[in-house]
Amino acid sequence: MATERPSPLRLEAPSAPEMRTPPASDAAPEGKPQPAGGRLYFLNGCVPLSHQVAGHMYGKDKVGILQHPDGTVLKQLQPPPRGPRELEFYDMVFAADCSDGVLLELRKYLPNYYGTWSPPTSPQDLYLKLEDVTHKFKKPCIMDVKIGRKSYDPFASSEKIQQQVSKYPLMEEIGFLVLGMRVYHIHSDSYETQNQHYGRSLTKETIKEGISKFFHNGFCLRKDAVAASIQKIEKILHWFESQKQLNFYASSLLFVYEGSSQPTTTKSRDRTLAEKFLSKGQLSDTELLEYNNNFRMLSSTVNGKIESSVGKNLSKMYARHRKMYSKKHHSQTSLKVENMEQDNGWKSMSQEHLNGNVLSQLEKVLYNLPTGCQEIAEVEVRMIDFAHVFPSNTIDEGYIYGLKHLITVLRSVLDS
């Protein structure tokens, strides 16, 4: 009988992780832990993370994810072998002397890692100190999606395999599972939450509707956030298709987008990049990445409507961006779904859903959204949960399968 055991990710001892200083915390976003009379504080001012949507939650005999006073989040190390394996993964990827191009590229898709932390009163308790991916959002909408055809690793016992399969028998076919979500509804100024039971209730017939629920703010479907999410996932997919070093099991993607309908003032750096793009139609690779991550509205809204001049500039920008993007990333965005059964339901979706540039879809979205929904979404999609990452010499087919099917579903939502 196979037993779960740790597997070293690299032979040599990892150097200390590259120490980065957590970003200075801005004013605490609404809905996040803030000092308040009678609030439970422990472990040197840390509090339970209020916007956690999946995983071990704070409660009886469970610590859950904590928020440190400096704005980072603390994830308590799991018992061996899972905890040490996840710690080793972060130490390896963020090692100060890391020169592996595959791992350096992977950093872009993970929360920043700031080493480990222990409370002075309990030095034996170890926590991973990580970036709070939601820190820049006022009303963060959050979804945790487990990716892959198997939620158990190669060393799982038969009992563990049976347990995981029974939780969601469709994992093998669908390739992903919604573990939880938290969506801000603008009309009621409140959050709607769904837990893992919601995700397990989704079938091939209802998965599209189930995913689209995350992007609906009670007033309209945020297609801009859908399009931006697809673009982020495609970059992660490209990384997986180009590496054979690691295989990921029971790992998730964390989605975050801004739920507030109020436009955010464009930062001077963002505006500089936007003006350069509109005038010259080109940016360096570094600027292009920053532009994709930081671009917001180029002008304020008037009575909920985008000024016509802004619309024209957006059209001009996307036309140039699309032309440049198609040349540089054609192989990345031209996706093919492989090894599908004729009767598994996925064939009914047009192959066109997996071809072309997501930016063309985004441009259409801008001109067809109801008034009040015409926004450019700022979206984060990060990989999380690495207790079951193992070295490999083959493509991670299970994770790739899940990413492609998730893109398929999101494109069908976008085309609705």
Coordinates of N, CA and C in Angstrom, one line a residue, residues 3-117:
T3 N 2.1 4.9 0.6 CA 2.0 5.9 1.7 C 2.5 7.2 1.3
E4 N 1.8 8.2 1.8 CA 2.2 9.6 1.5 C 3.6 9.9 2.2
R5 N 4.5 10.5 1.5 CA 5.8 10.8 2.1 C 6.3 12.0 1.4
P6 N 7.2 12.7 2.1 CA 7.8 13.9 1.5 C 8.8 13.5 0.4
S7 N 8.9 14.3 -0.6 CA 9.8 14.1 -1.7 C 10.6 15.4 -1.9
P8 N 11.9 15.3 -1.8 CA 12.7 16.5 -1.9 C 12.6 17.1 -3.3
L9 N 12.4 18.4 -3.3 CA 12.3 19.1 -4.6 C 13.6 19.4 -5.3
R10 N 14.7 19.4 -4.5 CA 16.0 19.5 -5.1 C 17.0 18.9 -4.1
L11 N 18.1 18.5 -4.7 CA 19.1 17.7 -3.9 C 19.9 18.6 -2.9
E12 N 20.4 19.7 -3.4 CA 21.3 20.5 -2.6 C 20.4 21.3 -1.6
A13 N 21.0 21.6 -0.5 CA 20.3 22.4 0.5 C 19.9 23.8 0.0
P14 N 18.7 24.2 0.1 CA 18.3 25.5 -0.4 C 18.9 26.6 0.4
S15 N 19.3 27.7 -0.3 CA 19.8 28.8 0.5 C 18.6 29.5 1.1
A16 N 18.9 30.5 1.9 CA 17.8 31.3 2.5 C 16.9 32.0 1.4
P17 N 15.6 32.0 1.7 CA 14.8 32.7 0.7 C 15.2 34.2 0.5
E18 N 14.9 34.7 -0.6 CA 15.2 36.1 -0.8 C 14.3 36.9 0.0
M19 N 14.8 37.7 1.0 CA 14.0 38.4 1.9 C 13.5 39.7 1.3
R20 N 12.2 39.8 1.2 CA 11.6 41.0 0.7 C 10.8 41.7 1.8
T21 N 10.7 43.0 1.7 CA 10.0 43.7 2.7 C 8.5 43.8 2.3
P22 N 7.6 43.4 3.1 CA 6.2 43.5 2.8 C 5.8 44.9 2.5
P23 N 4.9 45.1 1.5 CA 4.5 46.5 1.2 C 3.9 47.2 2.3
A24 N 4.1 48.5 2.4 CA 3.5 49.3 3.5 C 2.0 49.2 3.3
S25 N 1.4 49.0 4.4 CA -0.1 48.9 4.4 C -0.8 50.2 4.2
D26 N -1.7 50.3 3.2 CA -2.5 51.5 3.0 C -3.6 51.4 4.0
A27 N -4.6 52.3 3.9 CA -5.8 52.3 4.8 C -6.4 50.9 4.6
A28 N -6.8 50.3 5.6 CA -7.4 49.0 5.6 C -8.7 49.0 4.7
P29 N -8.8 48.0 3.7 CA -9.9 48.0 2.9 C -11.2 47.6 3.7
E30 N -12.3 48.0 3.2 CA -13.5 47.6 3.9 C -13.7 46.1 3.9
G31 N -14.2 45.5 5.0 CA -14.4 44.1 5.0 C -13.2 43.3 5.5
K32 N -12.1 44.0 5.8 CA -10.9 43.4 6.3 C -10.7 43.6 7.8
P33 N -9.9 42.8 8.4 CA -9.7 42.9 9.9 C -9.2 44.3 10.2
Q34 N -9.8 45.0 11.1 CA -9.4 46.3 11.6 C -9.5 46.3 13.1
P35 N -8.7 47.1 13.8 CA -8.8 47.2 15.3 C -10.2 47.6 15.7
A36 N -10.8 46.9 16.6 CA -12.2 47.3 17.1 C -12.3 46.8 18.5
G37 N -13.1 47.5 19.3 CA -13.3 47.1 20.7 C -13.9 45.7 20.8
G38 N -13.3 44.9 21.6 CA -13.8 43.5 21.8 C -13.4 42.5 20.8
R39 N -12.6 42.9 19.8 CA -12.2 42.0 18.7 C -11.1 41.1 19.3
L40 N -11.2 39.8 18.8 CA -10.2 38.9 19.3 C -8.9 39.1 18.6
Y41 N -7.9 39.4 19.5 CA -6.5 39.6 19.0 C -5.6 38.5 19.7
F42 N -4.7 37.9 19.0 CA -3.8 37.0 19.6 C -2.6 36.9 18.7
L43 N -1.6 36.2 19.2 CA -0.3 36.0 18.5 C 0.2 37.4 18.0
N44 N 0.5 38.2 19.0 CA 1.2 39.5 18.7 C 0.4 40.4 17.7
G45 N -0.9 40.5 18.0 CA -1.7 41.4 17.2 C -2.3 40.9 15.9
C46 N -2.0 39.6 15.6 CA -2.6 38.9 14.4 C -4.1 38.6 14.7
V47 N -4.8 38.6 13.6 CA -6.3 38.3 13.7 C -6.6 37.3 12.6
P48 N -7.7 36.6 12.8 CA -8.2 35.7 11.7 C -8.5 36.5 10.4
L49 N -8.1 35.9 9.3 CA -8.3 36.6 8.0 C -9.8 36.5 7.7
S50 N -10.4 37.7 7.6 CA -11.9 37.8 7.5 C -12.3 37.4 6.1
H51 N -11.5 37.5 5.1 CA -12.0 37.2 3.7 C -11.4 35.9 3.2
Q52 N -11.1 35.0 4.1 CA -10.7 33.6 3.6 C -11.9 32.9 3.1
V53 N -11.8 32.2 1.9 CA -12.9 31.6 1.3 C -12.8 30.0 1.3
A54 N -11.7 29.5 1.6 CA -11.5 28.0 1.5 C -10.4 27.6 2.5
G55 N -10.2 26.3 2.7 CA -9.1 25.9 3.6 C -9.6 25.8 5.0
H56 N -8.7 25.6 5.9 CA -9.0 25.5 7.3 C -9.4 26.9 7.9
M57 N -10.6 27.0 8.3 CA -11.1 28.3 8.8 C -10.8 28.4 10.3
Y58 N -10.8 29.7 10.8 CA -10.7 29.9 12.2 C -11.9 29.3 12.9
G59 N -11.7 28.6 14.0 CA -12.8 28.0 14.8 C -12.2 27.1 15.8
K60 N -13.0 26.2 16.3 CA -12.6 25.2 17.3 C -11.5 24.4 16.8
D61 N -10.4 24.4 17.6 CA -9.2 23.6 17.3 C -8.5 23.9 16.0
K62 N -8.9 25.0 15.4 CA -8.3 25.4 14.1 C -7.9 26.9 14.1
V63 N -6.7 27.2 13.7 CA -6.2 28.6 13.6 C -6.6 29.2 12.4
G64 N -6.6 28.5 11.2 CA -6.9 29.1 9.9 C -5.8 30.1 9.5
I65 N -6.1 30.9 8.5 CA -5.2 31.9 8.0 C -5.3 33.2 8.8
L66 N -4.2 33.7 9.2 CA -4.1 34.9 10.0 C -3.7 36.1 9.2
Q67 N -4.0 37.3 9.7 CA -3.5 38.5 9.1 C -2.6 39.2 10.1
H68 N -1.3 39.4 9.6 CA -0.3 40.1 10.5 C -0.6 41.6 10.5
P69 N -0.2 42.3 11.5 CA -0.4 43.8 11.6 C 0.3 44.5 10.4
D70 N 1.4 43.9 9.8 CA 2.0 44.6 8.7 C 1.3 44.4 7.3
G71 N 0.2 43.7 7.3 CA -0.6 43.5 6.1 C -0.4 42.2 5.4
T72 N 0.6 41.4 5.8 CA 0.8 40.1 5.2 C -0.1 39.1 5.8
V73 N -0.2 37.9 5.2 CA -1.0 36.8 5.8 C -0.1 35.7 6.3
L74 N -0.5 35.0 7.3 CA 0.2 33.9 7.9 C -0.5 32.6 7.8
K75 N 0.2 31.6 7.2 CA -0.4 30.3 7.0 C 0.3 29.3 7.9
Q76 N -0.3 28.8 8.8 CA 0.3 27.8 9.8 C 0.8 26.6 9.0
L77 N 2.0 26.2 9.3 CA 2.6 25.0 8.6 C 1.8 23.8 9.0
Q78 N 1.4 23.0 8.0 CA 0.7 21.8 8.2 C 1.6 20.7 8.8
P79 N 1.0 19.7 9.4 CA 1.8 18.6 10.0 C 2.6 17.9 8.8
P80 N 3.7 17.2 9.2 CA 4.5 16.5 8.2 C 3.6 15.4 7.5
P81 N 3.9 15.1 6.2 CA 4.9 15.7 5.4 C 4.5 16.9 4.6
R82 N 3.2 17.3 4.7 CA 2.7 18.3 3.9 C 3.3 19.7 4.2
G83 N 3.3 20.1 5.5 CA 3.9 21.4 5.8 C 5.3 21.6 5.4
P84 N 6.2 20.6 5.8 CA 7.6 20.8 5.4 C 7.8 20.8 3.9
R85 N 6.9 20.1 3.2 CA 7.0 20.1 1.7 C 6.7 21.4 1.1
E86 N 5.6 22.0 1.7 CA 5.2 23.4 1.2 C 6.3 24.4 1.5
L87 N 6.8 24.3 2.7 CA 7.9 25.2 3.1 C 9.1 25.1 2.2
E88 N 9.5 23.9 1.8 CA 10.6 23.6 1.0 C 10.3 24.2 -0.4
F89 N 9.1 24.1 -0.9 CA 8.7 24.6 -2.2 C 8.9 26.1 -2.2
Y90 N 8.4 26.8 -1.2 CA 8.6 28.3 -1.2 C 10.1 28.7 -1.1
D91 N 10.8 28.0 -0.2 CA 12.2 28.3 0.0 C 13.0 28.1 -1.4
M92 N 12.6 27.0 -2.1 CA 13.3 26.8 -3.4 C 13.0 27.8 -4.4
V93 N 11.7 28.2 -4.6 CA 11.3 29.1 -5.6 C 11.8 30.5 -5.3
F94 N 11.8 30.9 -4.0 CA 12.2 32.3 -3.7 C 13.6 32.4 -3.1
A95 N 14.5 31.3 -3.3 CA 15.8 31.4 -2.8 C 16.6 32.5 -3.4
A96 N 17.4 33.2 -2.6 CA 18.1 34.4 -3.1 C 19.1 34.1 -4.2
D97 N 19.6 32.8 -4.2 CA 20.6 32.5 -5.2 C 19.9 31.7 -6.4
C98 N 18.6 31.7 -6.5 CA 17.9 30.9 -7.5 C 18.3 31.5 -8.9
S99 N 18.7 30.7 -9.8 CA 19.1 31.1 -11.2 C 18.3 30.2 -12.2
D100 N 17.4 29.4 -11.7 CA 16.6 28.6 -12.6 C 15.5 29.4 -13.3
G101 N 15.6 29.6 -14.6 CA 14.6 30.4 -15.3 C 13.2 30.0 -15.1
V102 N 13.0 28.7 -15.0 CA 11.6 28.1 -14.8 C 11.0 28.6 -13.5
L103 N 11.8 28.5 -12.4 CA 11.4 28.9 -11.1 C 11.2 30.5 -11.0
L104 N 12.2 31.2 -11.6 CA 12.1 32.6 -11.6 C 10.8 33.1 -12.3
E105 N 10.4 32.4 -13.4 CA 9.2 32.8 -14.1 C 8.0 32.4 -13.2
L106 N 8.1 31.3 -12.5 CA 7.0 30.9 -11.6 C 6.7 31.9 -10.5
R107 N 7.7 32.6 -10.1 CA 7.4 33.6 -9.0 C 6.3 34.6 -9.4
K108 N 6.2 34.9 -10.6 CA 5.2 35.9 -11.1 C 3.8 35.4 -10.7
Y109 N 3.6 34.1 -10.6 CA 2.2 33.6 -10.5 C 1.9 33.2 -9.0
L110 N 2.8 33.5 -8.1 CA 2.6 33.1 -6.7 C 2.5 34.3 -5.8
P111 N 1.9 34.2 -4.7 CA 2.0 35.3 -3.7 C 3.5 35.5 -3.3
N112 N 3.9 36.7 -3.1 CA 5.3 36.9 -2.6 C 5.5 36.2 -1.3
Y113 N 6.7 35.7 -1.1 CA 7.0 34.9 0.1 C 8.0 35.7 0.9
Y114 N 7.7 35.9 2.2 CA 8.6 36.7 3.1 C 9.2 35.8 4.2
G115 N 9.4 34.5 3.9 CA 10.0 33.7 4.9 C 9.0 33.1 5.9
T116 N 9.5 32.7 7.0 CA 8.6 32.1 8.0 C 8.5 33.1 9.2
W117 N 7.5 32.8 10.1 CA 7.3 33.7 11.2 C 6.8 32.8 12.4

